[in-house]
Each structure stands twice: as C-alpha cells, then as structure tokens.
Amino acid sequence: MNRSYPFTAVVGQDDLRLALLLNAVSPTVGGVLVRGEKGTAKSTAVRALAALLPEVDVVPGCRFSCDPAAPDPTCPDGPHEPGAAASRPARMVELPVGASEDRLSGALDIERALSEGVKAFEPGLLASANRGILYVDEVNLLHDHLIDVLLDAAAMGASYVEREGVSVRHAAQFLLVGTMNPEEGELRPQLLDRFGLTVEVAASRDPEQRVEVVKRRLSYEDNPEQFAARWADEEAAVRARIVAARELLPSVRLGDAALRQIAATCSAFEVDGMRADIVMARTATALAAWAGRIDVIAEDVRQAALLALPHRRRRSPFDAPGLDEDKLDETLEEFGGPGEDGGDDDPDPGPGGGPGGQPAPDEGPQGEGGTAARPEAGESGEPQAGPGAGEQSAVRAGEPFRTKVLNVPGIGQGAAGRRSRARTEQGRTTGARRPQGALTKLHLAATVQAAAPHQRARERSGPGLVVRRDDLRQAVREGRESNLVLFVVDASGSMAARQRMSAVKGAVLSLLLDAYQRRDKVGLVTFRGSAAEVALPPTSSVDAAAARLESLPTGGRTPLAAGLLKAHDVLRVERLRDPARRPLLVVVTDGRATGGPEPVALAGRAARLFAAGSVASVVVDCESGPVRLGLAGQLAGELGGTAVTLDELRADSIAGLVRDVQGAGASRRAA
C-alpha cells in the first residue's frame, strides 16, 4: 500500500502545520493559502493532513457523501431514508490546474434534460470533496472563472450547476487548501481575501535542520511502510487531539475583551471589510480549543492575526504581504481588557518584525510623472561624464496612474483574461455551431431550431421535443483573453535624466499594474551601452517585473536594434511554448539609436521583423524638450504599430481615448 508521508514527520514549518490543524479542528475558519518557494513541503504537508482527519459517516451509495444524521434534502441522489450508515476515511481531492468547469462542478446531460426532463447529473470534484479536503496546487495558475466557482462553493457550502433553465444543487462543504509559488504570479486581492488563513513557508537555513529533512525523506523513500510505523504513535496522538478539540470547540468562550482586541487589530491595520474580523474570531476560538482551553486569551488573538491578516493588507500586487508585529503587540496591549491573562507572556515580536513589516516607501518628489523637461545632459546618447563611466544609479519610479487600454486587434483563442477579444468559454453568446467533442455550453434556440423540422418524422407524441444528438448546438461565446505584454525599455544615456527616467519607470509600472489586472504574462527586455538583455523572461509575476524595473540603472549608448532583436528572440521562443497567447510589444524609448555602423538603419530593419510577423506593438514616446525629432513615431511606423506620448498614456488625459494597437499592415488614421 502506498502511504503518504506522515504529517508529524514534517521538519519545521510550524506555521503551516498549525494553520492546517486549526482548519481540521474548525473548518469554518475558511481554508489555508500556502505561499512559498518550491521544495518546502507545501504539498507534502497538505496530503499528509488527510490521514489525520477522523472518519466520516456517510449514506451508503450516495455519491455526494451525505451525513446520515442530517442528509441534504436537495441531494440529487436523495431523498435519503433513515437507515444504516457507513464509515470511510476523509477524502482529499486534488483539482488539476487544467481542469474544466464541468470537471470541477459536474455536468448535466443536456440531451436527456431537454427530451425527457430528467436531471441526469454527473458529479464533479466538488461533490467528491464534500466533507473532506479540496487541494489546489499552484492555485495562482488556475483560471479566474474556476477560482470564482471554487470560492463561491466554499463560501456557501453548496455547488450550483445551471444549464439553460435546468439546475442541480448539492452540498459542497470542504476544507480548501491552496498552494502557490509567488514567483509565478499573484492571486487577485479579492480572491486572497476569500482564504481564511495564509502562511509563508521557506526552506530552513539551519544546516542541522536541513540534514534532518534529507535523512527523513531518504528513509521514507527506502521503506514507506517502516517509516510510517515509526511515526504511528505521534500520528495517533495528533488525531486524538483533533477529535478532542472538535468536541471542546462549542464550549470555548470568546469574551468581549478578545472581541475588542480583534476589532482594534483589524482597524489598526486598515483591513477592508468585516471578513477578517470573523476569520480572526473563528481562528482564535480554534486556537483555544487546540490548546485545551475554554477561554480565548490575548495570545490566541495575536496568533490569529499573524495567520489571518497578512494577505488582507495588500493594496496592490507590488505590496509584500506581512504584518508589523511591533504594531500588533502595541494594539493588543492598548485594547487588552482588565483581567487579560497570557497577553504579555511572550513580548518578543519575532525576528525582524516579519518579512512584510516595513512601511510603504515614501512617495518622494519625483512621483509627479510629468514629461515636460528641460534639456538634460546625456540626451545625445553619449556616455555622461563622472563616476561609473556614464552609468547612473537606479532612479525611483514615479507614482503609478491608470493607463489607457491597449488591445491586440482581431479575435484570439488564448487563455481567459481581460485584455483583447477572444473566443472563450465565458462571455456573451455570438453564434452557434455543432459541438466538437462534449457539449459544454448549449445554444438553446439553435438546438430547438435544428430539431423542430424533424418532429413529424420522429413521430413526436408528447409535449417535449424529440431531440437527437445531431440537433445539439454549441454556443459560440466571445470574451476577453490575456496576452503576453513584452516591455522593451531604453535605459541608455539619452533617457538618463532623473526626472524623465522617473516618469518613464512610473509609466511602465502603471502598465505592469494594468497587465496584472488583465491577467497578462509580462516580460522585460532592456538595452543600454552596447547590448540588450532579458531582465525578466515572460512570467505571470508582475511584482518580479516591478522589482527588476526599480533597480534598473541607466547610461551609455542606445543600441535600439539590439533591444528589438532580443525582444524578437523572446517572442519566437514564447510562441513555441504557448502558441495561443498573442503578444503585445511595448517599446519605451525616445527613438534615438546610437553605436555601431548605421544604427538607425539597423533599428529599422529589426523593427520590420515585427511588422512582417504581424506583432501588435505600441511605442511609448519618451522624447522631451522644446525640440522634438519625432523618432519614436518613425519607429512605430517601421513596427506597423502606434506611438503614444507619456501624457497620452494616461487614461484621464484628453488624448487618452481607448484605441486598439494597430497590427502590421493595418491602416492608421492621422490623429
């Protein structure tokens, strides 16, 4: 028998184990989101938790695991008569990242529903996970509409399947656990808020602890049965403690003093909404039950805040999650009621106040983001004089702003997102076609129209239509897709004026924020001196792109052709990896090209490669000063794209009207 790695054998990761156990004690806490680098036992700990959960009593033969003591009255397999119960281990169901909506929530047999009026329902993963664990590895890579379905079911405790007026409802109460690597992209803030607790995990830097991890893993792989037997007593003890805590949980008292501390903490950290207060209250109660107490103390509130608040404090994808533990302790002490015990037992705020405890950086005077500038040294493209042989230290980005919408023209078929038009499973219905494979979205009117002429030949006698499979029509829907937005940023001496580079970085940061909201992948190519480099390969992590942009130095010549050729190579490789995702090239430059023989002609030839490949492109014109050469506009013409100034990039500017980026060969109107 293939045994999972024992939960109690996991080395370290105390916060991760505690968060999982608290949800095992009280599933109403709302699940756990585990964030961390690869190879930190995230999946191992989650899979091991299932073996610790008590067995569940189910109605024999029910596909939805109804509780025989209180069966679901709307269960598709019901109604259930009082009778015998069967016990089975709690299930852990894994949701693959590439799963379809039908696989998640289940599917109706539309043909039988139309012709026979029968709700023939094939349960999905939500039904299998009822009264167990639903585990989503790499939850940040899951499509948004699947996350919405998943979190709605977790919040309501039920799953609803609606298809053309036919509906099925069944219970879906489960412990939701998601794991993710932040380097591969973040979840939206509103989705982060739907997870009850979050923990950050990282590999230990203690050599002794790392040695113990390796020893235990190798021992497990050599003989899983023997390894599990060594930890059987510890596993049984934790299992018994979970059962005892569940029994004690209804007796735990959450006093007014603890409630005041919870409310004051959420208010002090400016957490939006009331969900954080409720989750903290449930977590503090579960902590007390896990400790065998019937009263919630200040230390329970403190620990609940560390688990429930860090991910709810993020205001943008560039904010690091975390909590200032000094501020937390001050708040708890200020609002601690008389007679509080345990609140001061552990005054140590922890190492360094937490990874996300630093205050937000000051805005600084360069946050204006304007582009009206005086002539600056270095605009000729030659290296500037002074230390560093022309290289200047990184300039801080200006304040981000809301940008105009940049779209790829035409209709794509890429991953669901919010930027360009595409054929998707979600969106408005634009037509009908014969289904290719399983029917997922029925076009009712087209199906009836196809079946109606054949009713006499099919000897229809009842009130319903006689529908055959050939009559079924799939709805064709149009929604929005995400794109690959590749930034090519000029970091040469001609861009090195501090005020201008601050505005340029602020503009790119604004476009990165827009890409995050539209669920795009992003990449970053920079060029300066004599070469170009890929500062960030295409990724879903826009905060990684923002970090690379923030530390970008400037100075030197302007190898524009090298930057374009490097971007062309990046897009060529990415097209092989993900051919359905259409690219959008964003070149941020003043249009100058220096260095090497015929730099301008060479840049023009490189630009025409994108035009020949019909790559949608936009040039953000960073030229400033009283005399403008219009070089960025000429570059946009070679690319077959559009040029916009920094001012025009703002959505609230007069020139910032929404318009598609013109592809190669498309006609462009004069402004």
GROMACS .gro file of N, CA and C in nm, residues 410-486:
model
  231
  410GLY      N    1  -0.817   4.205  -3.364
  410GLY     CA    2  -0.864   4.073  -3.407
  410GLY      C    3  -0.922   3.994  -3.292
  411ILE      N    4  -0.950   3.867  -3.317
  411ILE     CA    5  -1.007   3.778  -3.216
  411ILE      C    6  -0.913   3.660  -3.197
  412GLY      N    7  -0.869   3.639  -3.074
  412GLY     CA    8  -0.778   3.530  -3.044
  412GLY      C    9  -0.849   3.413  -2.979
  413GLN      N   10  -0.770   3.318  -2.935
  413GLN     CA   11  -0.821   3.199  -2.866
  413GLN      C   12  -0.729   3.162  -2.750
  414GLY      N   13  -0.670   3.262  -2.687
  414GLY     CA   14  -0.575   3.238  -2.580
  414GLY      C   15  -0.641   3.216  -2.446
  415ALA      N   16  -0.558   3.218  -2.341
  415ALA     CA   17  -0.608   3.196  -2.205
  415ALA      C   18  -0.702   3.308  -2.165
  416ALA      N   19  -0.803   3.274  -2.085
  416ALA     CA   20  -0.901   3.373  -2.042
  416ALA      C   21  -0.832   3.486  -1.968
  417GLY      N   22  -0.875   3.607  -1.994
  417GLY     CA   23  -0.819   3.725  -1.929
  417GLY      C   24  -0.910   3.843  -1.948
  418ARG      N   25  -0.851   3.963  -1.955
  418ARG     CA   26  -0.934   4.084  -1.960
  418ARG      C   27  -0.880   4.189  -2.056
  419ARG      N   28  -0.802   4.146  -2.155
  419ARG     CA   29  -0.746   4.248  -2.243
  419ARG      C   30  -0.810   4.247  -2.382
  420SER      N   31  -0.783   4.147  -2.464
  420SER     CA   32  -0.823   4.150  -2.605
  420SER      C   33  -0.939   4.055  -2.632
  421ARG      N   34  -1.010   4.079  -2.740
  421ARG     CA   35  -1.124   3.995  -2.777
  421ARG      C   36  -1.076   3.854  -2.810
  422ALA      N   37  -1.160   3.755  -2.771
  422ALA     CA   38  -1.120   3.616  -2.794
  422ALA      C   39  -1.242   3.526  -2.788
  423ARG      N   40  -1.230   3.408  -2.850
  423ARG     CA   41  -1.328   3.301  -2.835
  423ARG      C   42  -1.299   3.230  -2.703
  424THR      N   43  -1.393   3.235  -2.611
  424THR     CA   44  -1.372   3.177  -2.479
  424THR      C   45  -1.495   3.099  -2.435
  425GLU      N   46  -1.481   3.024  -2.327
  425GLU     CA   47  -1.594   2.952  -2.268
  425GLU      C   48  -1.686   3.045  -2.193
  426GLN      N   49  -1.637   3.160  -2.152
  426GLN     CA   50  -1.715   3.258  -2.080
  426GLN      C   51  -1.731   3.382  -2.168
  427GLY      N   52  -1.842   3.453  -2.150
  427GLY     CA   53  -1.864   3.575  -2.226
  427GLY      C   54  -2.000   3.575  -2.293
  428ARG      N   55  -2.021   3.673  -2.380
  428ARG     CA   56  -2.150   3.685  -2.445
  428ARG      C   57  -2.160   3.589  -2.563
  429THR      N   58  -2.281   3.541  -2.588
  429THR     CA   59  -2.304   3.446  -2.697
  429THR      C   60  -2.312   3.521  -2.829
  430THR      N   61  -2.235   3.479  -2.927
  430THR     CA   62  -2.233   3.546  -3.057
  430THR      C   63  -2.280   3.456  -3.171
  431GLY      N   64  -2.304   3.328  -3.145
  431GLY     CA   65  -2.349   3.238  -3.251
  431GLY      C   66  -2.356   3.095  -3.201
  432ALA      N   67  -2.371   3.002  -3.294
  432ALA     CA   68  -2.382   2.860  -3.258
  432ALA      C   69  -2.309   2.777  -3.362
  433ARG      N   70  -2.268   2.657  -3.321
  433ARG     CA   71  -2.202   2.563  -3.411
  433ARG      C   72  -2.227   2.422  -3.359
  434ARG      N   73  -2.199   2.325  -3.442
  434ARG     CA   74  -2.208   2.186  -3.397
  434ARG      C   75  -2.097   2.160  -3.294
  435PRO      N   76  -2.127   2.086  -3.189
  435PRO     CA   77  -2.025   2.062  -3.087
  435PRO      C   78  -1.912   1.975  -3.140
  436GLN      N   79  -1.795   2.007  -3.099
  436GLN     CA   80  -1.676   1.927  -3.131
  436GLN      C   81  -1.630   1.861  -3.002
  437GLY      N   82  -1.671   1.736  -2.982
  437GLY     CA   83  -1.647   1.668  -2.856
  437GLY      C   84  -1.767   1.685  -2.764
  438ALA      N   85  -1.743   1.690  -2.634
  438ALA     CA   86  -1.852   1.702  -2.537
  438ALA      C   87  -1.916   1.840  -2.544
  439LEU      N   88  -2.048   1.844  -2.530
  439LEU     CA   89  -2.121   1.971  -2.531
  439LEU      C   90  -2.103   2.038  -2.396
  440THR      N   91  -2.058   2.164  -2.397
  440THR     CA   92  -2.035   2.235  -2.271
  440THR      C   93  -2.130   2.352  -2.252
  441LYS      N   94  -2.160   2.427  -2.358
  441LYS     CA   95  -2.249   2.542  -2.348
  441LYS      C   96  -2.355   2.529  -2.457
  442LEU      N   97  -2.477   2.493  -2.416
  442LEU     CA   98  -2.585   2.471  -2.511
  442LEU      C   99  -2.640   2.602  -2.563
  443HIS      N  100  -2.660   2.611  -2.696
  443HIS     CA  101  -2.733   2.723  -2.756
  443HIS      C  102  -2.875   2.673  -2.776
  444LEU      N  103  -2.965   2.710  -2.684
  444LEU     CA  104  -3.099   2.651  -2.681
  444LEU      C  105  -3.179   2.683  -2.806
  445ALA      N  106  -3.179   2.811  -2.847
  445ALA     CA  107  -3.260   2.848  -2.963
  445ALA      C  108  -3.214   2.775  -3.089
  446ALA      N  109  -3.083   2.765  -3.110
  446ALA     CA  110  -3.031   2.697  -3.228
  446ALA      C  111  -3.061   2.547  -3.222
  447THR      N  112  -3.059   2.488  -3.102
  447THR     CA  113  -3.091   2.345  -3.087
  447THR      C  114  -3.237   2.319  -3.121
  448VAL      N  115  -3.326   2.403  -3.069
  448VAL     CA  116  -3.469   2.387  -3.099
  448VAL      C  117  -3.494   2.406  -3.247
  449GLN      N  118  -3.428   2.506  -3.306
  449GLN     CA  119  -3.445   2.531  -3.450
  449GLN      C  120  -3.398   2.413  -3.533
  450ALA      N  121  -3.292   2.345  -3.491
  450ALA     CA  122  -3.241   2.230  -3.565
  450ALA      C  123  -3.332   2.109  -3.548
  451ALA      N  124  -3.395   2.094  -3.430
  451ALA     CA  125  -3.478   1.976  -3.404
  451ALA      C  126  -3.621   1.993  -3.456
  452ALA      N  127  -3.672   2.114  -3.464
  452ALA     CA  128  -3.813   2.138  -3.496
  452ALA      C  129  -3.858   2.076  -3.629
  453PRO      N  130  -3.784   2.090  -3.739
  453PRO     CA  131  -3.834   2.036  -3.867
  453PRO      C  132  -3.850   1.884  -3.868
  454HIS      N  133  -3.795   1.812  -3.773
  454HIS     CA  134  -3.794   1.666  -3.777
  454HIS      C  135  -3.895   1.602  -3.681
  455GLN      N  136  -3.978   1.683  -3.617
  455GLN     CA  137  -4.066   1.627  -3.515
  455GLN      C  138  -4.170   1.531  -3.572
  456ARG      N  139  -4.227   1.560  -3.690
  456ARG     CA  140  -4.326   1.471  -3.750
  456ARG      C  141  -4.260   1.339  -3.792
  457ALA      N  142  -4.141   1.350  -3.852
  457ALA     CA  143  -4.073   1.228  -3.895
  457ALA      C  144  -4.032   1.143  -3.775
  458ARG      N  145  -4.009   1.205  -3.663
  458ARG     CA  146  -3.970   1.132  -3.543
  458ARG      C  147  -4.091   1.088  -3.460
  459GLU      N  148  -4.211   1.113  -3.516
  459GLU     CA  149  -4.336   1.069  -3.453
  459GLU      C  150  -4.349   1.122  -3.311
  460ARG      N  151  -4.331   1.249  -3.300
  460ARG     CA  152  -4.346   1.312  -3.169
  460ARG      C  153  -4.490   1.298  -3.121
  461SER      N  154  -4.505   1.257  -2.994
  461SER     CA  155  -4.639   1.238  -2.938
  461SER      C  156  -4.659   1.312  -2.807
  462GLY      N  157  -4.555   1.338  -2.733
  462GLY     CA  158  -4.567   1.404  -2.603
  462GLY      C  159  -4.545   1.554  -2.614
  463PRO      N  160  -4.545   1.624  -2.499
  463PRO     CA  161  -4.527   1.769  -2.501
  463PRO      C  162  -4.383   1.813  -2.529
  464GLY      N  163  -4.285   1.725  -2.504
  464GLY     CA  164  -4.146   1.763  -2.524
  464GLY      C  165  -4.101   1.741  -2.667
  465LEU      N  166  -3.987   1.803  -2.699
  465LEU     CA  167  -3.927   1.783  -2.830
  465LEU      C  168  -3.854   1.648  -2.834
  466VAL      N  169  -3.852   1.589  -2.952
  466VAL     CA  170  -3.769   1.471  -2.973
  466VAL      C  171  -3.634   1.522  -3.025
  467VAL      N  172  -3.535   1.518  -2.937
  467VAL     CA  173  -3.405   1.577  -2.968
  467VAL      C  174  -3.303   1.466  -2.986
  468ARG      N  175  -3.230   1.475  -3.096
  468ARG     CA  176  -3.121   1.381  -3.122
  468ARG      C  177  -2.988   1.455  -3.104
  469ARG      N  178  -2.882   1.378  -3.092
  469ARG     CA  179  -2.752   1.440  -3.071
  469ARG      C  180  -2.713   1.532  -3.186
  470ASP      N  181  -2.754   1.498  -3.307
  470ASP     CA  182  -2.718   1.583  -3.421
  470ASP      C  183  -2.785   1.719  -3.415
  471ASP      N  184  -2.890   1.732  -3.331
  471ASP     CA  185  -2.960   1.860  -3.320
  471ASP      C  186  -2.890   1.957  -3.225
  472LEU      N  187  -2.809   1.906  -3.136
  472LEU     CA  188  -2.747   1.990  -3.034
  472LEU      C  189  -2.651   2.091  -3.098
  473ARG      N  190  -2.654   2.212  -3.044
  473ARG     CA  191  -2.569   2.319  -3.094
  473ARG      C  192  -2.491   2.381  -2.978
  474GLN      N  193  -2.364   2.397  -3.000
  474GLN     CA  194  -2.275   2.458  -2.901
  474GLN      C  195  -2.280   2.609  -2.917
  475ALA      N  196  -2.293   2.679  -2.804
  475ALA     CA  197  -2.291   2.825  -2.808
  475ALA      C  198  -2.150   2.874  -2.834
  476VAL      N  199  -2.136   2.968  -2.927
  476VAL     CA  200  -2.008   3.032  -2.954
  476VAL      C  201  -2.006   3.161  -2.874
  477ARG      N  202  -1.908   3.175  -2.789
  477ARG     CA  203  -1.903   3.289  -2.699
  477ARG      C  204  -1.778   3.373  -2.723
  478GLU      N  205  -1.796   3.501  -2.700
  478GLU     CA  206  -1.683   3.593  -2.713
  478GLU      C  207  -1.659   3.661  -2.581
  479GLY      N  208  -1.535   3.652  -2.534
  479GLY     CA  209  -1.496   3.718  -2.410
  479GLY      C  210  -1.365   3.791  -2.428
  480ARG      N  211  -1.283   3.784  -2.328
  480ARG     CA  212  -1.153   3.851  -2.331
  480ARG      C  213  -1.044   3.752  -2.298
  481GLU      N  214  -0.929   3.771  -2.359
  481GLU     CA  215  -0.814   3.685  -2.334
  481GLU      C  216  -0.703   3.766  -2.269
  482SER      N  217  -0.610   3.696  -2.209
  482SER     CA  218  -0.487   3.760  -2.161
  482SER      C  219  -0.381   3.749  -2.270
  483ASN      N  220  -0.287   3.840  -2.266
  483ASN     CA  221  -0.181   3.844  -2.367
  483ASN      C  222  -0.044   3.838  -2.301
  484LEU      N  223   0.058   3.825  -2.384
  484LEU     CA  224   0.195   3.841  -2.338
  484LEU      C  225   0.237   3.984  -2.369
  485VAL      N  226   0.256   4.064  -2.267
  485VAL     CA  227   0.299   4.203  -2.284
  485VAL      C  228   0.449   4.208  -2.260
  486LEU      N  229   0.524   4.229  -2.368
  486LEU     CA  230   0.669   4.233  -2.360
  486LEU      C  231   0.716   4.378  -2.365
   0.00000   0.00000   0.00000
